[in-house]
Short mmCIF file of C-alpha atoms in Angstrom, two decimals:
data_model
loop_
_atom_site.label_atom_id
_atom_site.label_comp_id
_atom_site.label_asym_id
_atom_site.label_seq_id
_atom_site.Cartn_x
_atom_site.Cartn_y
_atom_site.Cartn_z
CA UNK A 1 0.00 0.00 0.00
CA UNK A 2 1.42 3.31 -1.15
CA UNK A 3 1.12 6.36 1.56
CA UNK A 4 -0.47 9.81 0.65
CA UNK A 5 0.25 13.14 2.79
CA UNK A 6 -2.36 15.13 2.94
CA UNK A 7 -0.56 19.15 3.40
CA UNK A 8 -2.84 21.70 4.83
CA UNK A 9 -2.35 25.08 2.58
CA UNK A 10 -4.62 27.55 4.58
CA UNK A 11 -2.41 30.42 5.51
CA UNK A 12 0.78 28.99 4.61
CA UNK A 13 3.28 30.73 1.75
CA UNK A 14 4.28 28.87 -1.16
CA UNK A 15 7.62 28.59 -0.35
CA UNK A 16 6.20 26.79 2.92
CA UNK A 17 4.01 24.53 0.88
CA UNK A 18 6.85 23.76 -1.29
CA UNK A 19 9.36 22.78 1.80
CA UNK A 20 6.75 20.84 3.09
CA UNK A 21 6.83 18.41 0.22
CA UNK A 22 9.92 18.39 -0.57
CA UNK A 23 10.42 17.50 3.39
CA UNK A 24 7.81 14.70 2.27
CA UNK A 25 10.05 13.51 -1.16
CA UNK A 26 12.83 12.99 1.27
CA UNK A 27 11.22 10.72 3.33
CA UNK A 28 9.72 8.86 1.00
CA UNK A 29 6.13 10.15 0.98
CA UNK A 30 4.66 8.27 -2.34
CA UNK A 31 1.86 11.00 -2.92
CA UNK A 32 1.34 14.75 -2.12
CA UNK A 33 -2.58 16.04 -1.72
CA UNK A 34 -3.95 18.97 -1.41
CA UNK A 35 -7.81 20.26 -1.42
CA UNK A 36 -9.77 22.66 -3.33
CA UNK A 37 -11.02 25.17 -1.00
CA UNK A 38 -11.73 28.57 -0.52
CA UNK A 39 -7.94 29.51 -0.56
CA UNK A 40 -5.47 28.54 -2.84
CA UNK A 41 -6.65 27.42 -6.27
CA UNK A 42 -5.25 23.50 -5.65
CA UNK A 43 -4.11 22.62 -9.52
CA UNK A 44 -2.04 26.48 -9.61
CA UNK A 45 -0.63 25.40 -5.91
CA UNK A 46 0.75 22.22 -7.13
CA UNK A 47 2.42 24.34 -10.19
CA UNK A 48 3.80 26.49 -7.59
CA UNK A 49 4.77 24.11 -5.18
CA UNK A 50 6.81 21.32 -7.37
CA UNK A 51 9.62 22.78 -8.69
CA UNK A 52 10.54 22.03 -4.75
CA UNK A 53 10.72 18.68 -5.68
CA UNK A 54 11.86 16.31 -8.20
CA UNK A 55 10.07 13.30 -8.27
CA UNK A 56 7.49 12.58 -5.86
CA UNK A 57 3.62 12.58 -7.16
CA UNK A 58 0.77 15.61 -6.56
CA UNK A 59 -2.59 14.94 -6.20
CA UNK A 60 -5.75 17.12 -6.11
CA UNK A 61 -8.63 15.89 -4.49
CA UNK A 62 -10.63 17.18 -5.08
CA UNK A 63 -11.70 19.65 -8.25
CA UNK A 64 -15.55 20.17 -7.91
CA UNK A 65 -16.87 19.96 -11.88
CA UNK A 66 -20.23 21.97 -11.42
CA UNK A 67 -18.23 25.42 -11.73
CA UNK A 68 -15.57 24.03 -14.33
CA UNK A 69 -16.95 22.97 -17.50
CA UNK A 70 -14.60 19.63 -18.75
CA UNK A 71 -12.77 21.92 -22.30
CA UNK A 72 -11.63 24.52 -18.57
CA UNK A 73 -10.70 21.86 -16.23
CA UNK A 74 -8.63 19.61 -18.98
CA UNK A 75 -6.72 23.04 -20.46
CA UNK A 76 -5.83 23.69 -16.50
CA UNK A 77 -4.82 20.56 -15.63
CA UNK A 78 -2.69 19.51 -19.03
CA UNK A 79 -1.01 22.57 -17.98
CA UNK A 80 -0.23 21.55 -15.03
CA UNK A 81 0.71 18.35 -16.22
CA UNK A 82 3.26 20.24 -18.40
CA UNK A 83 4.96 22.56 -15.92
CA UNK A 84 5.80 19.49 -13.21
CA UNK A 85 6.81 17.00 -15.65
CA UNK A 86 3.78 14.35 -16.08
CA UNK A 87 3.18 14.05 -12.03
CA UNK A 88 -0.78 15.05 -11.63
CA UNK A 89 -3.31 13.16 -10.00
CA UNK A 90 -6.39 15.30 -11.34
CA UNK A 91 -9.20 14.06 -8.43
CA UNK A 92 -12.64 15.25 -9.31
CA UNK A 93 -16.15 15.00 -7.95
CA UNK A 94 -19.29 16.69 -7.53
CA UNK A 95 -18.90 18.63 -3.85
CA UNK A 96 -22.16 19.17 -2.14
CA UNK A 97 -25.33 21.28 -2.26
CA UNK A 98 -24.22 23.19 0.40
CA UNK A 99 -21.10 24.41 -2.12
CA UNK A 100 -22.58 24.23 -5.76
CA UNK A 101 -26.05 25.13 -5.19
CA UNK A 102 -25.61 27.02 -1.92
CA UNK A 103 -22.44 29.32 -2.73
CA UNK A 104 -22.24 29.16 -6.41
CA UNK A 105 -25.65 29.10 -7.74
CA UNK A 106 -26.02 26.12 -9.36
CA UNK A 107 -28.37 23.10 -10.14
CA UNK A 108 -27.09 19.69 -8.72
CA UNK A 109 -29.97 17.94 -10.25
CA UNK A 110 -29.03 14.28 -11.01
CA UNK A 111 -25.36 14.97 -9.99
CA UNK A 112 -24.52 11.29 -11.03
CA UNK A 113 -25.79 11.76 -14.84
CA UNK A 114 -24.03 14.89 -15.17
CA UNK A 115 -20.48 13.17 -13.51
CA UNK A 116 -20.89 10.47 -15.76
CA UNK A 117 -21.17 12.80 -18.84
CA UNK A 118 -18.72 15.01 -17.20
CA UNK A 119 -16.04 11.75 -17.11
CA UNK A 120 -16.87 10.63 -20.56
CA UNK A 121 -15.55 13.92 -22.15
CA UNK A 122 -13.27 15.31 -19.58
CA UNK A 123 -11.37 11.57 -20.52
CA UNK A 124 -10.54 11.81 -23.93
CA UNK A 125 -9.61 15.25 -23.73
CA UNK A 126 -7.11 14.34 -20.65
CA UNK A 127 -5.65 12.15 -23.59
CA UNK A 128 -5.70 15.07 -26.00
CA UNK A 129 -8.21 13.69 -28.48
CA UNK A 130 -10.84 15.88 -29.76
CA UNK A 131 -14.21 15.15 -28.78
CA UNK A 132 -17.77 16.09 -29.53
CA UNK A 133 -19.81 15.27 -26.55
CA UNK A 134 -23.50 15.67 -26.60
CA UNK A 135 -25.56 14.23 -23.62
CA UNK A 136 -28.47 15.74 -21.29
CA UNK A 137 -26.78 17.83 -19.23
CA UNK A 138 -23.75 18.12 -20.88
CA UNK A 139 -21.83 19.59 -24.55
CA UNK A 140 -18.26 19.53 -24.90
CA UNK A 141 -16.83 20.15 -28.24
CA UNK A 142 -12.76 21.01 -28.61
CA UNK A 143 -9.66 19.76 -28.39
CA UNK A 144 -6.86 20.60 -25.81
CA UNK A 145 -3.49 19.91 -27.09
CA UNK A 146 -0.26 20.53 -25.05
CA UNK A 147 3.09 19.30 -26.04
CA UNK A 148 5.28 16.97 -23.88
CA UNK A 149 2.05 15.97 -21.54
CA UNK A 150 0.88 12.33 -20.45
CA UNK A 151 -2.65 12.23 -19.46
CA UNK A 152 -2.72 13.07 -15.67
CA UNK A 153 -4.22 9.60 -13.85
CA UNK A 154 -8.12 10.71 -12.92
CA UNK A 155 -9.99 9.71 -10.09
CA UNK A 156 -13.28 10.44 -9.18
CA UNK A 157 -14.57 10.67 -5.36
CA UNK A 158 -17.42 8.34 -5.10
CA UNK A 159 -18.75 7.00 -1.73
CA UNK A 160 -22.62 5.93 -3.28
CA UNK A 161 -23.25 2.89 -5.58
CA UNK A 162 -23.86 5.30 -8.70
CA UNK A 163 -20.98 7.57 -8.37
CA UNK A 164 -18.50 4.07 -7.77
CA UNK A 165 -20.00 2.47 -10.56
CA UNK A 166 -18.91 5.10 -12.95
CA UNK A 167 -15.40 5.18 -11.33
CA UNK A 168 -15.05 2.22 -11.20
CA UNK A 169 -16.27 1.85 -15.04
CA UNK A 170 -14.54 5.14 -16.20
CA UNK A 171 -11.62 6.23 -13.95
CA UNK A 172 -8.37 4.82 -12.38
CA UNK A 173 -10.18 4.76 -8.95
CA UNK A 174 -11.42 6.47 -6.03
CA UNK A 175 -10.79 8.59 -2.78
CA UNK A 176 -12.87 8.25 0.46
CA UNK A 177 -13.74 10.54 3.34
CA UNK A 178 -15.38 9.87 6.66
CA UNK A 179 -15.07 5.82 5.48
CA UNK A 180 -13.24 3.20 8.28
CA UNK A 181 -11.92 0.11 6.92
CA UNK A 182 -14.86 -2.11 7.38
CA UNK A 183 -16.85 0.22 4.86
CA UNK A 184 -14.02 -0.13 2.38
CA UNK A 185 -14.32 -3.71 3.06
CA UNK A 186 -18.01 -4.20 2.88
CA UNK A 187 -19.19 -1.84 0.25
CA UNK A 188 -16.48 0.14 -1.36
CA UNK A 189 -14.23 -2.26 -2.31
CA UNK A 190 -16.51 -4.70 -3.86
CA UNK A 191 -18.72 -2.13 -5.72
CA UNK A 192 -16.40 -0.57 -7.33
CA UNK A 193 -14.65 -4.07 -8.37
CA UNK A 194 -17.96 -5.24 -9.92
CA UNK A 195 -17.77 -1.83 -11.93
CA UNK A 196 -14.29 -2.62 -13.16
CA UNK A 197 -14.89 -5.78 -14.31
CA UNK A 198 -17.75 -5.23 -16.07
CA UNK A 199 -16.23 -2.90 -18.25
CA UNK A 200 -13.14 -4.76 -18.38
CA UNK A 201 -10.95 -2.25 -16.57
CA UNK A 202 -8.07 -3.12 -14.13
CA UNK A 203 -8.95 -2.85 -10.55
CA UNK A 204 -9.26 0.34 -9.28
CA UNK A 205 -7.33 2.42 -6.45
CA UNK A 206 -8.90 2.97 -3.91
CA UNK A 207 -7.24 5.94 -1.66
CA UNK A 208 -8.89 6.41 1.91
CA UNK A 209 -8.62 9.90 3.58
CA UNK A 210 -8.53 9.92 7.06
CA UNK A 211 -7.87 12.60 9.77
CA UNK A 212 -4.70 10.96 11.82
CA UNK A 213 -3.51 12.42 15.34
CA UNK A 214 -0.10 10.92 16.43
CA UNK A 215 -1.77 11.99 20.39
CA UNK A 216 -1.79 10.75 24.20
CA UNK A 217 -5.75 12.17 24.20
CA UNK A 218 -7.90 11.19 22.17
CA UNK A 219 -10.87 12.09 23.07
CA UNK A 220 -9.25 15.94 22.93
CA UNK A 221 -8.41 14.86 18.92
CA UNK A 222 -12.00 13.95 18.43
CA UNK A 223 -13.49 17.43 20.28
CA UNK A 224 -10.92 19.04 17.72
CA UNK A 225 -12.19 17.04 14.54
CA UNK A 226 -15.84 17.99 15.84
CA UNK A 227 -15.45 21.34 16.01
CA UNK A 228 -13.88 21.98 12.76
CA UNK A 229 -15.39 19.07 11.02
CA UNK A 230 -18.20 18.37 12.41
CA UNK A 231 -20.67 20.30 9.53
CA UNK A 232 -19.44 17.69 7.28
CA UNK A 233 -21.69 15.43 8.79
CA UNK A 234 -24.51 17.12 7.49
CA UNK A 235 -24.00 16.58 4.12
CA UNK A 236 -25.77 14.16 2.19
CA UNK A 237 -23.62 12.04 0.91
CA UNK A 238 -21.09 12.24 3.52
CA UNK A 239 -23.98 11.23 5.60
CA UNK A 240 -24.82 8.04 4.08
CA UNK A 241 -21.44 6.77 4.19
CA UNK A 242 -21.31 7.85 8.41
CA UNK A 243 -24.68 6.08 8.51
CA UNK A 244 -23.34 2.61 6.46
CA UNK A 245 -20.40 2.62 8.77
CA UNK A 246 -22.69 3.10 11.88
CA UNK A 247 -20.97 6.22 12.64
CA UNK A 248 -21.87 9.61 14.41
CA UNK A 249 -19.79 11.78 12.94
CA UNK A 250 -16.48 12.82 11.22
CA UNK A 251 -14.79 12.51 14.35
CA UNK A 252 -15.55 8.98 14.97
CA UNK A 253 -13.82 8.29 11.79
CA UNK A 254 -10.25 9.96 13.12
CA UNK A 255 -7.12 7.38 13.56
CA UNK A 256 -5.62 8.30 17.14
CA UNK A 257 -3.19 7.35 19.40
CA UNK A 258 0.19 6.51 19.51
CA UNK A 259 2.54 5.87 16.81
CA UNK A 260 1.58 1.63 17.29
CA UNK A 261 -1.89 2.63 17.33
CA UNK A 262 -1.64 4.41 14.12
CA UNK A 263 0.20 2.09 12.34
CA UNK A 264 -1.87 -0.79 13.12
CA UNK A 265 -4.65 1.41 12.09
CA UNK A 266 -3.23 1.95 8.63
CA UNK A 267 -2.98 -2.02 8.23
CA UNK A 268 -6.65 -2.61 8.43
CA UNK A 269 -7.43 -0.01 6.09
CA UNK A 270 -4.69 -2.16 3.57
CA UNK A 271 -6.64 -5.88 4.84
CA UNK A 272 -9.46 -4.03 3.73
CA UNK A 273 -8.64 -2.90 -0.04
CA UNK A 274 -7.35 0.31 0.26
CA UNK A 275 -4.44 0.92 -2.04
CA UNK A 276 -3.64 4.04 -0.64
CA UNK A 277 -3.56 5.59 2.70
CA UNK A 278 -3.81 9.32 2.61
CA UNK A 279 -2.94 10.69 6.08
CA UNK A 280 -4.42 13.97 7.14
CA UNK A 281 -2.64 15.30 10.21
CA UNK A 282 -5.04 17.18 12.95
CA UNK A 283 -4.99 18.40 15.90
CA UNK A 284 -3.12 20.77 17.96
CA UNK A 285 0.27 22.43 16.39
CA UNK A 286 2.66 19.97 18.31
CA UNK A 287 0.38 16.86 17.16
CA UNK A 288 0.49 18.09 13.83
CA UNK A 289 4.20 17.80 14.03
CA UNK A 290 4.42 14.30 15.48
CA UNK A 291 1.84 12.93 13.31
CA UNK A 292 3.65 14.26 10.21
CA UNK A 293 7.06 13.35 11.50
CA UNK A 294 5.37 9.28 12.01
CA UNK A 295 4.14 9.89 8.38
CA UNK A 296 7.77 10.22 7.46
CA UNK A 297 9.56 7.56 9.50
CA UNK A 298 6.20 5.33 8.34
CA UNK A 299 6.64 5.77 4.53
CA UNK A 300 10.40 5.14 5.17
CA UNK A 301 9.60 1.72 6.22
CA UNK A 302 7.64 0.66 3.55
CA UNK A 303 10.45 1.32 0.94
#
């Protein structure tokens, strides 16, 4: 199982961002994410913040597609793609009506018909073949052509049966939030398998996010997660998945403890399918340091 570090940009520089993962390259880190938020614009942070590196991955997860239409979002990312040398992870997915219909204005009707239509032209012009897409809720026609560019690896965050089906059918995988191992196990895992399959596809990643605390009190982590967090739980789909996993809330979710605690933690999430752990670090500023320092020393071990 590879290891993803999850670096939190609010209110940091770039040149902070940038020693933070190269700080993660040198330990061995296999994967560097960062979220689309109401800061930083993720896919022009990850320009800025790999020329500190040289060779380790960066990830976005994830782009919301409601405001981007696919022609935007595939010129921005090739882009990308171009100025760090072929290392993107482009992570989409459809946010929440809280975001899209709440803050931006728009219509989430059917937001698994439009991600599907979405994927199927956002792909091809990842690839830089021209397309002429006409669905329901969707038109796409162009072509995005950048020289020296790989299509970036896409994933697509899906935690419901119709938005894992079409990752599992269209993209390289998925990323999971709020989701313990037995959920990966049970439902996540095997859903998006069956998807795979079906279309004839290899299996699919499966990264799960979690919110880690390398801390002697725990139930001081979770209070923390809560209170920051805790509106997450509200969501919809975020909901459903707390509810499948028979869990209160985001903070129920967490991995805490010590660094044994952690790391047997991060096991059962591999036992369970996950090809991926992406570590979030939380918590107060010294457990922020001590989780991210395990992060290193962990990731170091699995080379």
């Amino acid at each position: 199982m590879r290891l993803g570090l999850w670096i939190d940009e609010e209110n940091l520089r770039i040149d902070e961002v940038g020693a933070a993962a190269k700080a993660a390259e040198e330990h061995g880190i296999d994967r560097i994410w960062f979220s689309q938020r109401l800061g930083w614009d993720a896919l022009t942070l990850i320009a800025g913040a790999a020329p500190f590196t040289s060779t380790i991955q960066f990830a976005v997860g994830i782009v919301p597609v409601y405001p981007r239409h696919p022609l935007a979002l595939a010129a921005q990312a090739l882009s990308v793609q171009a100025v760090i040398g072929n290392r993107l992870t482009l992570g989409i997915g459809s946010s929440h009506p809280q975001i899209i219909e709440g803050m931006f204005g728009l219509s989430m009707e059917q937001p698994a018909r439009y991600m599907r239509e979405y994927v199927e032209a956002l792909g091809p012009l990842l690839s830089g073949e021209p397309v002429a897409y006409e669905g329901e809720k969707l038109t796409a026609r162009g072509h995005i052509e950048i020289p020296g560019t790989e299509a970036p690896e896409l994933i697509l965050a899906a935690l419901g049966p119709r938005m894992l089906k079409i990752a599992g059918e269209l993209t390289a995988g998925t990323t999971t939030s709020w989701v313990g191992p037995e959920v990966i196990e049970s439902f996540i895992r095997p859903t998006i398998d069956q998807a795979a399959t079906a279309a004839g596809r290899p299996r699919p990643q499966i990264i799960a996010g979690a919110c880690v605390a390398l801390t002697d009190d725990p139930d001081a982590s979770r209070e923390w997660i809560r209170a920051r967090f805790g509106p997450a739980g509200d969501m919809p789909a975020y909901r459903a998945v707390l509810d499948r996993g028979g869990k209160a809330g985001p903070e129920d979710t967490a991995v805490l403890g010590d660094e044994s605690a952690v790391a047997k933690e991060i096991e059962r999430f591999a036992e369970a399918g996950a090809t991926e752990f992406l570590l979030c670090p939380v918590g107060t500023d010294e457990e922020r340091e001590r989780t991210i320092k395990f992060a290193h020393d962990y990731a170091r071990g699995l080379k």
